[in-house]
CSV table of C-alpha atoms and ligand atoms in Angstrom, one decimal:
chain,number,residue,atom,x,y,z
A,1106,UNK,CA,-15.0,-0.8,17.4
A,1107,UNK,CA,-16.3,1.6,14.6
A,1108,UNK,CA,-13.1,3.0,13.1
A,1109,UNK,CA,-10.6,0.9,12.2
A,1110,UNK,CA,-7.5,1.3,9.7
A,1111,UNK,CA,-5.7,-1.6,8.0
A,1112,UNK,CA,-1.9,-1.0,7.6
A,1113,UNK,CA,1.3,-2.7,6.2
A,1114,UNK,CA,3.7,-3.3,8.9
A,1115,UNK,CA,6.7,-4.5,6.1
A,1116,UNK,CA,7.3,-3.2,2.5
A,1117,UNK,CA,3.8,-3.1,1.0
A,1118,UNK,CA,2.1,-6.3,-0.9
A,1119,UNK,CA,1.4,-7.4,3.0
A,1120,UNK,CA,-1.8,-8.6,1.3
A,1121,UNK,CA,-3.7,-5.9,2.8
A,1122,UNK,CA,-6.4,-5.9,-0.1
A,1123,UNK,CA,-7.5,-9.2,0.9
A,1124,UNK,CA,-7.9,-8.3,4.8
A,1125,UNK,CA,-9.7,-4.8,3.5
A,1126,UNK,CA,-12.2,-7.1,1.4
A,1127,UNK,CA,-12.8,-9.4,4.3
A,1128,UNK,CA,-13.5,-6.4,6.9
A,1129,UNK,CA,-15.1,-4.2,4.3
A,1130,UNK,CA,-17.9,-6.7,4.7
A,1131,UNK,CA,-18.7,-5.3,8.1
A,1132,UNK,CA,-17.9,-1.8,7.3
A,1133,UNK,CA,-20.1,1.1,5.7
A,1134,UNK,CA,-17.5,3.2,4.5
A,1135,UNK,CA,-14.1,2.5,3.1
A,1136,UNK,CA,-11.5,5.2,2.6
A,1137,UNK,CA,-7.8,5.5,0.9
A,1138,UNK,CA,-5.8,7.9,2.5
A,1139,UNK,CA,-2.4,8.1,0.9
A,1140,UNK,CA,-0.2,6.8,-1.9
A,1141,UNK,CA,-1.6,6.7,-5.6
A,1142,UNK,CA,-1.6,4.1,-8.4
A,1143,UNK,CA,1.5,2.9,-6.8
A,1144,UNK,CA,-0.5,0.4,-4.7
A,1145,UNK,CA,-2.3,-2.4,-6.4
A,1146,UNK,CA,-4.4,-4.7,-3.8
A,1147,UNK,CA,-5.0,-7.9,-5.1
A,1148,UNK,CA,-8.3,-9.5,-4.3
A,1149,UNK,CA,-9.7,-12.8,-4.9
A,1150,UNK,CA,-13.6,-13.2,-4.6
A,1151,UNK,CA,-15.3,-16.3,-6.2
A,1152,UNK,CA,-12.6,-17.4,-8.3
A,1153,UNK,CA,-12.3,-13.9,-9.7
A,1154,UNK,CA,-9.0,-11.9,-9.2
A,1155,UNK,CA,-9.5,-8.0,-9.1
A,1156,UNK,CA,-6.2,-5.5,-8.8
A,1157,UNK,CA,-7.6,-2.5,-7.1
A,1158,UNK,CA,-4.9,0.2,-7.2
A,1159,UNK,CA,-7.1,3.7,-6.5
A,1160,UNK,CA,-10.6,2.7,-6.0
A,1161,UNK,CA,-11.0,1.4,-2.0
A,1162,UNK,CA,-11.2,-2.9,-1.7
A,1163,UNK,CA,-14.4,-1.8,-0.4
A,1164,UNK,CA,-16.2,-1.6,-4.1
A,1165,UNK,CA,-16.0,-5.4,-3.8
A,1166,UNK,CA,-19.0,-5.1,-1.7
A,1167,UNK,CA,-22.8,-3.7,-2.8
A,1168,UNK,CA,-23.4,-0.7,-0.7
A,1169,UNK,CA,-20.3,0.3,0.4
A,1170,UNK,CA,-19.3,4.1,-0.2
A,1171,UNK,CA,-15.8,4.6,-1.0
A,1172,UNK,CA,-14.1,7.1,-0.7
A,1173,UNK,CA,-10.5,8.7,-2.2
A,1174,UNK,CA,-9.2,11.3,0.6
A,1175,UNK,CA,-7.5,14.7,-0.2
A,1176,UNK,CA,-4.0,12.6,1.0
A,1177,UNK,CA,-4.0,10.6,-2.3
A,1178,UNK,CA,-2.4,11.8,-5.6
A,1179,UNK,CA,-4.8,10.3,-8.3
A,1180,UNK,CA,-3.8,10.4,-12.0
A,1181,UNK,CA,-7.3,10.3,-13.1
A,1182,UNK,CA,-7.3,8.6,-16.5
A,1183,UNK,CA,-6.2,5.8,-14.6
A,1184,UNK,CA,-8.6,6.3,-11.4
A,1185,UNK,CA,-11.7,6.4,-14.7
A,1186,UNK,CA,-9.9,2.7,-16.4
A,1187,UNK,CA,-10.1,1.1,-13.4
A,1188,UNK,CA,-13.7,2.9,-12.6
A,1189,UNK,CA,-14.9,1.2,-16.2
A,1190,UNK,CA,-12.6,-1.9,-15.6
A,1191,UNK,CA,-15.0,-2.9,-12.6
A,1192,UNK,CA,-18.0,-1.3,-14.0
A,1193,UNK,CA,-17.7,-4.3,-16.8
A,1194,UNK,CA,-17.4,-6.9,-14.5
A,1195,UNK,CA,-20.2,-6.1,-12.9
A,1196,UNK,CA,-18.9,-3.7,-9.6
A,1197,UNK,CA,-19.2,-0.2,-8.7
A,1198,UNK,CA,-22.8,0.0,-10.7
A,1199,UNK,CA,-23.8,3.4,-8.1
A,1200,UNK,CA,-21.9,6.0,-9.2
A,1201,UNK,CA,-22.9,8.3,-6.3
A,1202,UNK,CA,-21.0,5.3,-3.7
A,1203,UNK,CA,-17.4,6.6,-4.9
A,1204,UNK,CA,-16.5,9.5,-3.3
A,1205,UNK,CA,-13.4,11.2,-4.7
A,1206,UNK,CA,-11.6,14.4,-2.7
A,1207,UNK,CA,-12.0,18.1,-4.3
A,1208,UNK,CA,-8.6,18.1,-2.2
A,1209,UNK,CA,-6.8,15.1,-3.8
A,1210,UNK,CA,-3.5,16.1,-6.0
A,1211,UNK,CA,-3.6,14.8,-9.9
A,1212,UNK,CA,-0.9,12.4,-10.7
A,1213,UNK,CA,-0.4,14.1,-14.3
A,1214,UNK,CA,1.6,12.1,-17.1
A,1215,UNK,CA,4.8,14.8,-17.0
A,1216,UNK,CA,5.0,13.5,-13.4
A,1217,UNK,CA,5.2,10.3,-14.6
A,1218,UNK,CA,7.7,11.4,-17.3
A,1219,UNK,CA,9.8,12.5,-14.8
A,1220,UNK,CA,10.0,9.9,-12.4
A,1221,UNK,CA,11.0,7.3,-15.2
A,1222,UNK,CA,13.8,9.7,-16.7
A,1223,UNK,CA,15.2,10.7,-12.8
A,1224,UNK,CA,15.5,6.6,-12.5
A,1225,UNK,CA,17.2,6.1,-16.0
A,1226,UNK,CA,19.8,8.9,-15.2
A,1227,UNK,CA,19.8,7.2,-11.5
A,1228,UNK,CA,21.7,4.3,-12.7
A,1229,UNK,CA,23.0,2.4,-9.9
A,1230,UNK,CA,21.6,4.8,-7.4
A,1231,UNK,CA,18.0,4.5,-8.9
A,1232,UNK,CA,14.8,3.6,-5.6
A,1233,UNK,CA,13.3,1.0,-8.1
A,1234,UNK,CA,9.7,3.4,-8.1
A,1235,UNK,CA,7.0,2.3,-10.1
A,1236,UNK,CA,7.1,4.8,-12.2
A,1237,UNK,CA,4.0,6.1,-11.7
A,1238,UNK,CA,4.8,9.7,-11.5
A,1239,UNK,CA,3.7,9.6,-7.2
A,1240,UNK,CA,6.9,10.7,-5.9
A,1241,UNK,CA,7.0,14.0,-8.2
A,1242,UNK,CA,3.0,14.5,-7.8
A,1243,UNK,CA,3.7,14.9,-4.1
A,1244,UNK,CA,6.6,17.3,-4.5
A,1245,UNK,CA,4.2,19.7,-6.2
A,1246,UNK,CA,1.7,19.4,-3.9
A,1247,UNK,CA,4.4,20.7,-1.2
A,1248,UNK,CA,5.6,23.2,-3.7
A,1249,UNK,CA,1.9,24.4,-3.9
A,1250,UNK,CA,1.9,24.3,-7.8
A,1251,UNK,CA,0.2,21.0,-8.0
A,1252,UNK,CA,-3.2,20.5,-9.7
A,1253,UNK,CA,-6.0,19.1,-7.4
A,1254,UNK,CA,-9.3,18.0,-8.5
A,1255,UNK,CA,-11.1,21.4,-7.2
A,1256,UNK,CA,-9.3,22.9,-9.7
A,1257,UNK,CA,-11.7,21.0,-13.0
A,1258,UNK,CA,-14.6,23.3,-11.7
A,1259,UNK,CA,-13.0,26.3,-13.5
A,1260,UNK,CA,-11.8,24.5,-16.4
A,1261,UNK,CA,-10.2,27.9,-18.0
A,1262,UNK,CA,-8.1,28.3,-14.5
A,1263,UNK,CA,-7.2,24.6,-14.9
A,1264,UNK,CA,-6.0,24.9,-18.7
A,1265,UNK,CA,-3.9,27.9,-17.5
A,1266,UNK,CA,-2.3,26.2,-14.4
A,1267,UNK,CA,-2.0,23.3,-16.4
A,1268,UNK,CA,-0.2,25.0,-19.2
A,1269,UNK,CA,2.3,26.7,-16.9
A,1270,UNK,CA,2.9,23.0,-15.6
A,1271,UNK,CA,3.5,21.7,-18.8
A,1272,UNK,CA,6.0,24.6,-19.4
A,1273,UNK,CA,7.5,24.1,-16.3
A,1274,UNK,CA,8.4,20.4,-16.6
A,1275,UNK,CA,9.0,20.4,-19.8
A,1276,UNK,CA,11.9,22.7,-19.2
A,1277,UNK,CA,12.8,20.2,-16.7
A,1278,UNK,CA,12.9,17.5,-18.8
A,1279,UNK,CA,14.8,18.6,-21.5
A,1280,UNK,CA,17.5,20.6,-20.3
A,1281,UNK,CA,18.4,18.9,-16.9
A,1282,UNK,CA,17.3,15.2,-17.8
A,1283,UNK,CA,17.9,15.0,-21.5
A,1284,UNK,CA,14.6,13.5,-21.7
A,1285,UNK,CA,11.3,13.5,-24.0
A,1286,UNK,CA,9.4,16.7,-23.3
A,1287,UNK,CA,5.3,15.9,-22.8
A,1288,UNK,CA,3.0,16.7,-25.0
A,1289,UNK,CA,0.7,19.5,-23.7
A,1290,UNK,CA,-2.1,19.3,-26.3
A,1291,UNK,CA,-2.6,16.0,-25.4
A,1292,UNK,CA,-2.6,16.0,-22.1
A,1293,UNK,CA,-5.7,19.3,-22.0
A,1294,UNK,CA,-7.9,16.9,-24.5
A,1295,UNK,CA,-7.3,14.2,-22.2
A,1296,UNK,CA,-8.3,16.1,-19.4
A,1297,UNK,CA,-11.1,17.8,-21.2
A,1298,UNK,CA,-12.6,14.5,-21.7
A,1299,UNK,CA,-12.8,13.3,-18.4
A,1300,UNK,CA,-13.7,16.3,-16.3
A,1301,UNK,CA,-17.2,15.7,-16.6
A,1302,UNK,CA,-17.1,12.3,-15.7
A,1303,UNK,CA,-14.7,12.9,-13.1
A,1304,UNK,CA,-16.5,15.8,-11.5
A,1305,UNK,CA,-19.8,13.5,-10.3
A,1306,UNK,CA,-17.5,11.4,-7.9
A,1307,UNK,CA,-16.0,15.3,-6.6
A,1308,UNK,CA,-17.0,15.9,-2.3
A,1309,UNK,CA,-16.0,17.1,0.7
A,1310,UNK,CA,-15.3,13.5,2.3
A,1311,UNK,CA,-13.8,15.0,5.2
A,1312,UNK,CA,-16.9,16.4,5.9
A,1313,UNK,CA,-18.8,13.5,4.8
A,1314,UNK,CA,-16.5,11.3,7.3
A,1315,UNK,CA,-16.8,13.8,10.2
A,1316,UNK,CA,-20.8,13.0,9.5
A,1317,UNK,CA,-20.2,9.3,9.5
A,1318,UNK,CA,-18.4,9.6,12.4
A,1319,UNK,CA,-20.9,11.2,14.0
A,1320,UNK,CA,-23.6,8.9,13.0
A,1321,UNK,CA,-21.6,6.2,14.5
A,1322,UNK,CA,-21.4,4.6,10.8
A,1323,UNK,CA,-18.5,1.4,10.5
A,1324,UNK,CA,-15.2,3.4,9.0
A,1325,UNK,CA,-12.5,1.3,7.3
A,1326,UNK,CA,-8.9,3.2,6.6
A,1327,UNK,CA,-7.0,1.1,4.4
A,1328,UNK,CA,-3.5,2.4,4.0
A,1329,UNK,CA,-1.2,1.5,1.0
A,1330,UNK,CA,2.3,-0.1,0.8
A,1331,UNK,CA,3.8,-0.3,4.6
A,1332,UNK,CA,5.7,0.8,7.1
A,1333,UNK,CA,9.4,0.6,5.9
A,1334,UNK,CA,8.4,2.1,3.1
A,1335,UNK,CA,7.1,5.4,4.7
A,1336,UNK,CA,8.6,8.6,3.9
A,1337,UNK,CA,9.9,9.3,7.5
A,1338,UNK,CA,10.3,6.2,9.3
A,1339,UNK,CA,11.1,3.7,6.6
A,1340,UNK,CA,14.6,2.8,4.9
A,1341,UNK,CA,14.8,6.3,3.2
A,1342,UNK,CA,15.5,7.3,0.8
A,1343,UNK,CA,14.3,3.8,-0.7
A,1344,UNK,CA,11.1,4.5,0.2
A,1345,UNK,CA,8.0,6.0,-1.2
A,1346,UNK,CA,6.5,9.7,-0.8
A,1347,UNK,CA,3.8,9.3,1.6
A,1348,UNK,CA,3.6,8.4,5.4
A,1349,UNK,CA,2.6,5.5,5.4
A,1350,UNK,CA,1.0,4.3,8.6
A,1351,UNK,CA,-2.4,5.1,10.9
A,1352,UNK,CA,-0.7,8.9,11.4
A,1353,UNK,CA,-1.7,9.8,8.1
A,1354,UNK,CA,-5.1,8.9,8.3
A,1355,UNK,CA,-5.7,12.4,9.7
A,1356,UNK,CA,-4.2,14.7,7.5
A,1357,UNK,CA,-5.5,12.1,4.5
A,1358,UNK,CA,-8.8,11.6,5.1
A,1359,UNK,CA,-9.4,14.6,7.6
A,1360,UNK,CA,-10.7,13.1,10.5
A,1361,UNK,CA,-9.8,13.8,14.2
A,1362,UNK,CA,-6.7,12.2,16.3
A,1363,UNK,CA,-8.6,10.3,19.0
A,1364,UNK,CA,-11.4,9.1,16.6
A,1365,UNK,CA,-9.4,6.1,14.9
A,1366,UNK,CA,-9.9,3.4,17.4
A,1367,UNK,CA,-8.1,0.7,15.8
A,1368,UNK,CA,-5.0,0.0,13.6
A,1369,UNK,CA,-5.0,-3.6,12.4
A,1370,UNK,CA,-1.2,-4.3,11.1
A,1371,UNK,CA,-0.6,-6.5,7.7
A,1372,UNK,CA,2.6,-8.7,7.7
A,1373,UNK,CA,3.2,-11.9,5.6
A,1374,UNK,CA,4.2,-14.8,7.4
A,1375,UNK,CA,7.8,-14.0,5.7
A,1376,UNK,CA,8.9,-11.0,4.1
A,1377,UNK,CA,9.0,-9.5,0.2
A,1378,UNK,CA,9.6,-6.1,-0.8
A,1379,UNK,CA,10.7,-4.8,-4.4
A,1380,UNK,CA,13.1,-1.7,-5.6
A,1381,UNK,CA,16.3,-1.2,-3.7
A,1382,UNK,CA,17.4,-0.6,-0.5
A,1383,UNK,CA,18.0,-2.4,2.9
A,1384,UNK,CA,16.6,-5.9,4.0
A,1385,UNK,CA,18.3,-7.5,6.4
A,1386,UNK,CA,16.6,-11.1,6.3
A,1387,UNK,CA,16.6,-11.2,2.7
A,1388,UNK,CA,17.4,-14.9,1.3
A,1389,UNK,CA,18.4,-15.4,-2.2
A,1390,UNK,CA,19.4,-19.0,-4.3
A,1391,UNK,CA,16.6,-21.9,-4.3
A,1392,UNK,CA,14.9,-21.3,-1.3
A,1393,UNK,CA,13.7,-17.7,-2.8
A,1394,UNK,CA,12.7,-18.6,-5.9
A,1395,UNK,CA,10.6,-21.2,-4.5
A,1396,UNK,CA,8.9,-19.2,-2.2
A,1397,UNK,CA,8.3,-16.2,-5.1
A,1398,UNK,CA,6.8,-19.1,-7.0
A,1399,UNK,CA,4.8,-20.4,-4.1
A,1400,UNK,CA,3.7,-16.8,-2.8
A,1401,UNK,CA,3.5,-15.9,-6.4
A,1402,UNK,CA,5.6,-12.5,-5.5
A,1403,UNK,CA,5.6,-10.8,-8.6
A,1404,UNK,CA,4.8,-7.1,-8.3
A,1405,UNK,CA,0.7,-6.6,-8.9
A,1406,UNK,CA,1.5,-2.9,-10.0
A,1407,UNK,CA,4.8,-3.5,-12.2
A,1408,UNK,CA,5.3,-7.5,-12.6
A,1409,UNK,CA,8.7,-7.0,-11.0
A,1410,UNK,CA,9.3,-10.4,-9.3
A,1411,UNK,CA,9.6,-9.6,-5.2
A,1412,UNK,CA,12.8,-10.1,-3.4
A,1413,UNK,CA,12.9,-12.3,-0.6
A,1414,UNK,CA,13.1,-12.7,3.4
A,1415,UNK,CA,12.4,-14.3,6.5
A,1416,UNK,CA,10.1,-13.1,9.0
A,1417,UNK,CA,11.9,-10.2,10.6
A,1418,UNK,CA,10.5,-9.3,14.3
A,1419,UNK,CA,12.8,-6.0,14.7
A,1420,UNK,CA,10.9,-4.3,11.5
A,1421,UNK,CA,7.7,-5.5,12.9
A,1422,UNK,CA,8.2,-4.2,16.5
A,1423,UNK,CA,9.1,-1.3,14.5
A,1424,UNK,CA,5.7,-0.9,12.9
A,1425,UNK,CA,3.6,-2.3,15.8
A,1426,UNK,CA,5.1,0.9,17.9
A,1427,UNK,CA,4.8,3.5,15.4
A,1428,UNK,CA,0.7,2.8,14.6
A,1429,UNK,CA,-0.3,1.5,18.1
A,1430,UNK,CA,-1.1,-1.5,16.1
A,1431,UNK,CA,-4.4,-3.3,18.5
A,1432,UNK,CA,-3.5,-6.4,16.1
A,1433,UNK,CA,-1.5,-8.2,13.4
A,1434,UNK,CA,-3.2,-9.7,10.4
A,1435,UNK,CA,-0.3,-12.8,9.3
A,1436,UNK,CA,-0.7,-13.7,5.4
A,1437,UNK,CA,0.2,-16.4,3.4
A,1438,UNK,CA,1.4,-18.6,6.0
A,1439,UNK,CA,0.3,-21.2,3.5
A,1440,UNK,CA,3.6,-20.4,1.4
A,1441,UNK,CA,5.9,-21.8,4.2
A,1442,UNK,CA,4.2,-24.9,4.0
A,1443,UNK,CA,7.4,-27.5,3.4
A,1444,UNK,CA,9.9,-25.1,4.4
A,1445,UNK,CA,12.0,-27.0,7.4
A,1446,UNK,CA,13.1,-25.4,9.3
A,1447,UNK,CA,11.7,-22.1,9.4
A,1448,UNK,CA,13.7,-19.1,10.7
A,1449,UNK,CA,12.9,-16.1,12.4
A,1450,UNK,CA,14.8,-13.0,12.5
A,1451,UNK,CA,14.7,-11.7,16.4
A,1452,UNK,CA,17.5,-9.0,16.5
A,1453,UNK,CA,20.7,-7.9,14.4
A,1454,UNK,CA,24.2,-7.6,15.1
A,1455,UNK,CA,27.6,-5.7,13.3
A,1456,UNK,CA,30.6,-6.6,15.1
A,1457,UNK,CA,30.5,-7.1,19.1
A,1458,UNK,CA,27.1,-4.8,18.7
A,1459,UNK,CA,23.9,-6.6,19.0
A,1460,UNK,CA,20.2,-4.6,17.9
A,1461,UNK,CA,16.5,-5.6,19.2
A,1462,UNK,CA,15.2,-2.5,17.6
A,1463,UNK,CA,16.1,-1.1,14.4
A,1464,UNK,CA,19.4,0.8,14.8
A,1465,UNK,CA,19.3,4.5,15.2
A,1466,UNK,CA,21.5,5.5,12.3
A,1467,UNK,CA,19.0,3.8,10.0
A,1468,UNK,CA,22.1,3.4,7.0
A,1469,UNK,CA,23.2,0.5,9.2
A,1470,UNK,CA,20.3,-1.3,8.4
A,1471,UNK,CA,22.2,-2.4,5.2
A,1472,UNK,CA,25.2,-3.7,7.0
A,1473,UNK,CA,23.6,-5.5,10.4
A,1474,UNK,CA,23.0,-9.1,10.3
A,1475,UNK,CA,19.7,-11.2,11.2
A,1476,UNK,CA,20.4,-13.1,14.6
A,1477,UNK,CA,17.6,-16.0,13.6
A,1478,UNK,CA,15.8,-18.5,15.9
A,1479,UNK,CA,15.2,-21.5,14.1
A,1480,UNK,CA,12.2,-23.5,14.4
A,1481,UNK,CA,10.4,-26.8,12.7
A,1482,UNK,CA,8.2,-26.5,9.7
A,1483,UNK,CA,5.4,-28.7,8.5
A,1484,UNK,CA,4.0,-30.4,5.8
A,1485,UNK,CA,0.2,-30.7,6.1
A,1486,UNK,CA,-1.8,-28.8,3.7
A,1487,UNK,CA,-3.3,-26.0,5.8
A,1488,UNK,CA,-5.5,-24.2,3.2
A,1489,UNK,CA,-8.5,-25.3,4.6
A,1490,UNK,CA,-7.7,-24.9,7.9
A,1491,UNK,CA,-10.8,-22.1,9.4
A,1492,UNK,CA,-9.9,-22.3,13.1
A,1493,UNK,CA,-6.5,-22.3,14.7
A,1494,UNK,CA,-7.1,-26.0,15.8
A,1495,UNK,CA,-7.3,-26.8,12.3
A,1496,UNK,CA,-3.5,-26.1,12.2
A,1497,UNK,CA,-0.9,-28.3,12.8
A,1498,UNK,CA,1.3,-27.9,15.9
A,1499,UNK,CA,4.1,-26.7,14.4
A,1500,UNK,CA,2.2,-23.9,12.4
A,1501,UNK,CA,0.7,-23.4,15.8
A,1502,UNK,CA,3.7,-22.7,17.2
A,1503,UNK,CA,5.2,-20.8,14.9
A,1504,UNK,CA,2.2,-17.9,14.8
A,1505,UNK,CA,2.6,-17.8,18.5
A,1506,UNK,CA,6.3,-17.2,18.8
A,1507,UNK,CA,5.8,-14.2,16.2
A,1508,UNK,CA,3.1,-12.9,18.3
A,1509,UNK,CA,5.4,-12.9,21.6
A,1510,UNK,CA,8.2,-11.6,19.5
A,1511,UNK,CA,5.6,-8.9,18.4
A,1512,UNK,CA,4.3,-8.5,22.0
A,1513,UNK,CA,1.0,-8.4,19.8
A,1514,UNK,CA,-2.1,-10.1,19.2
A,1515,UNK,CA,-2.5,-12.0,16.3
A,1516,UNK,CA,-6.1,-11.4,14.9
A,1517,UNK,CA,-6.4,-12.8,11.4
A,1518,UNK,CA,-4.3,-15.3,9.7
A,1519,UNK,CA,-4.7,-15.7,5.7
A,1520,UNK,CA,-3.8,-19.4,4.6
A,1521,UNK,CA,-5.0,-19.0,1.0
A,1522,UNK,CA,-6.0,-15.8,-1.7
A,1523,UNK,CA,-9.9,-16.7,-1.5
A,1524,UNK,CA,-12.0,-14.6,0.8
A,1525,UNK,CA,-12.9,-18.1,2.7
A,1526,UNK,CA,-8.9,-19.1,3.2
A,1527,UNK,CA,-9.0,-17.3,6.4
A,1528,UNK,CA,-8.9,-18.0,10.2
A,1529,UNK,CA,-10.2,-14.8,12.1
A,1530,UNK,CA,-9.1,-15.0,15.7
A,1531,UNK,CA,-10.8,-11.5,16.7
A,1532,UNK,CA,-12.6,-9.3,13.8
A,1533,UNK,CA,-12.0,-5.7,14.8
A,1534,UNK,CA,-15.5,-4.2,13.9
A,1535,UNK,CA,-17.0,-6.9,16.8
A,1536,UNK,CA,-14.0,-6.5,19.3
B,941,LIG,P1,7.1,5.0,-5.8
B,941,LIG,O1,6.1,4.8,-4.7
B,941,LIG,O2,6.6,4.5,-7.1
B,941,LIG,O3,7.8,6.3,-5.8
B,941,LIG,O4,8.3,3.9,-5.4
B,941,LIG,C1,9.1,4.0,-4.3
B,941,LIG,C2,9.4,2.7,-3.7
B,941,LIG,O5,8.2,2.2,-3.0
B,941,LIG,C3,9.9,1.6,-4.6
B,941,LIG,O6,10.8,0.7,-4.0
B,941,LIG,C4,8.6,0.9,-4.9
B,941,LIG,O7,8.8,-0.5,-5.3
B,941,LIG,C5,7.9,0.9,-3.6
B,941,LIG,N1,6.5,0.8,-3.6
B,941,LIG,C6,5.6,1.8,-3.8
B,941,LIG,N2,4.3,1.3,-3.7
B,941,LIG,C7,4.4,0.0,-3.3
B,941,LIG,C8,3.5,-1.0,-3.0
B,941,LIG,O8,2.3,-0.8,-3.0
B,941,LIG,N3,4.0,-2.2,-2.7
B,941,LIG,C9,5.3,-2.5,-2.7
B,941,LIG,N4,6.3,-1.6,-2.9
B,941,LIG,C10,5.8,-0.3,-3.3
């Protein structure tokens, strides 16, 4: 297949950076769709650890183009850190490989203002964002008065625009949040600074996809965060402002329905997600602090530490049916090794009522309980383990009973950070 996107199927940090590095190898072009700075892929290639948060895994590579679709909101001093960040160690030497959308919405730092003094005033009531300023940068792109990189080639336009912004939130900010007004003088010599650098990366990439398309070129979509974190079909409000999943690919990246050919789904071989809301097989005491330590579940973008959970087969049904997933990707099964027994959530229940699929009045989700199927662990190192012979039985076992839970096929399973600490069942790109 030639087009292929890589998705969370829980609450983001599925480990999808590593799965985007590995398939990136057989890829020619690597494209982010949605979501901003929020994300932060963590990849580990020769003993080096890289946190890619705007720029596409892909950069990992020689060769590759990447490229940052209109469906992103970039805050572009940090999109130029991270540019200079790899350029030091060595990556992302071509300029003309990164390809950044005229159409892409600026994350500017008054968004980011806002979304920290919203959360303060939240108190109890707060979504636990990053603080990254996303969910605000995307209301102004639906209000129409957001700024988008098209908007640097007429830098007097910009300033103005910008100034009525600044004006704007600042308004905002003082009077209904009590909060710090932003510096607008700042920000435009900020700005100023960059344009010029940022203006090289500027294209059409929907038109430079529908091209590679065309050509028949290797396309990798690799989605941030995950599916129950998705704007519409995740545990809203605690969620973040983006869909999430394979149906944003076309409005993000601006290529056809009917061209994407294959959604790969990312799930650990457990379950984390950090902010508030809803989990229903969340564990807490001993047994979840061993497993952050283990899975070393500390958020990449904030250091938040994770919370914790068992595998839960209702939320991955759930995301399986909403992308068409052709496969699952399983992470970090190595972080279960020693944990006996293992359980699996199948289904909830409130009362006499018993749930295989998420229930329809999505609030219940903080009120059901897991039903879990229990099942042995094992102890065997399994870090080396290439092939799925390599495993032991009871690892065995336990992949296959998610992937009947899953009705799914599982097609990677990651049993270390390295590139190498993978067992690829069926690669996408050669399926
Ligand atoms: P925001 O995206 O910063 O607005 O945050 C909204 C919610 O999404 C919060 O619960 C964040 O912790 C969560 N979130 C956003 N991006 C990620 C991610 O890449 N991984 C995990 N959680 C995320």
């Amino acid at each position: 297949m030639k087009t292929v996107a890589v998705v969370g199927a829980q609450w983001g940090d599925e480990g999808k950076g590593k799965v985007v590095d590995l398939l990136a190898a057989d890829a020619d072009v690597i494209v982010r769709f949605q979501g901003g700075n929020n994300a932060a892929h963590t990849l580990v290639v020769d003993d080096e650890k890289f946190i890619l948060r705007l720029v596409p895994a892909g950069a990992l590579h020689a060769g590759k183009v990447c490229v940052v679709g209109n469906g992103t909101v970039v805050d572009p001093i940090a999109l130029m850190e991270e540019v200079d960040g790899l350029k030091r160690r060595g990556r992302l030497r071509d300029d003309s490989l990164l390809k950044l959308s005229y159409d892409a919405h600026m994350v500017m730092p008054y968004h980011r203002a806002i979304d920290h003094a919203r959360e303060a005033r939240a108190g109890s009531r707060a979504i636990g964002t990053t603080g990254f300023g996303i969910g605000p940068a995307y209301e102004d792109k639906m209000a129409r008065t957001g700024l988008r990189f098209d908007d640097l080639t007429d830098f007097s336009a910009f300033k103005e625009k910008l100034e009525r912004n600044i004006r704007d939130k600042n308004l905002y900010l003082k009077t209904l949040l009590k909060a710090k007004p932003v510096n607008g003088r700042e920000i435009l010599e900020q700005m100023s600074k960059v344009r010029t650098r940022l203006r090289r990366y500027l294209c059409d990439t929907a038109a430079l996809l529908h091209e590679a398309v065309k050509a028949g070129r290797r396309i990798l979509f690799e989605g941030a965060h995950g599916a129950m974190l998705d704007i519409d079909h995740g545990t809203y409000p605690y969620v973040t402002s983006s869909n999430c999943g394979a149906c944003a690919i076309f409005g993000g990246a601006g290529i056809a329905p009917g061209e994407l050919e294959a959604v790969l789904g990312i799930s650990k071989a457990y379950t984390t997600r950090v902010g508030a809301g809803p989990f229903p097989t969340e564990i807490e005491g001993k047994l979840a602090n061993m497993l952050r330590e283990e899975g070393a579940e500390f958020g990449s973008a904030t250091g938040r530490p994770r919370r914790i959970g068992w595998f839960d087969a209702v939320l991955a049904r759930h995301a399986i049916r909403l992308n068409g997933m052709w496969g699952l990707a399983l992470t970090k099964l190595d972080v279960l090794t020693g944990i006996d027994p293992l359980r699996i959530g199948t289904g909830y229940k409130m009362r006499a009522q018993s749930y295989a699929e998420i229930p329809p009045d999505r609030r219940l989700l903080a009120k059901v309980k897991p039903i879990y199927e229990e099942m042995p662990g094992w102890r065997e190192d399994i870090t080396q383990a290439r092939s799925l012979s390599d495993l032991p039985a009871n690892a065995r076992r336990y992949l296959e009973r998610i992937g009947e839970l899953c009705g799914v096929r599982l097609a990677i399973v990651s049993v270390g950070a390295s590139r190498e600490a993978t067992i690829v069942i069926e690669n996408p790109f050669l399926a």
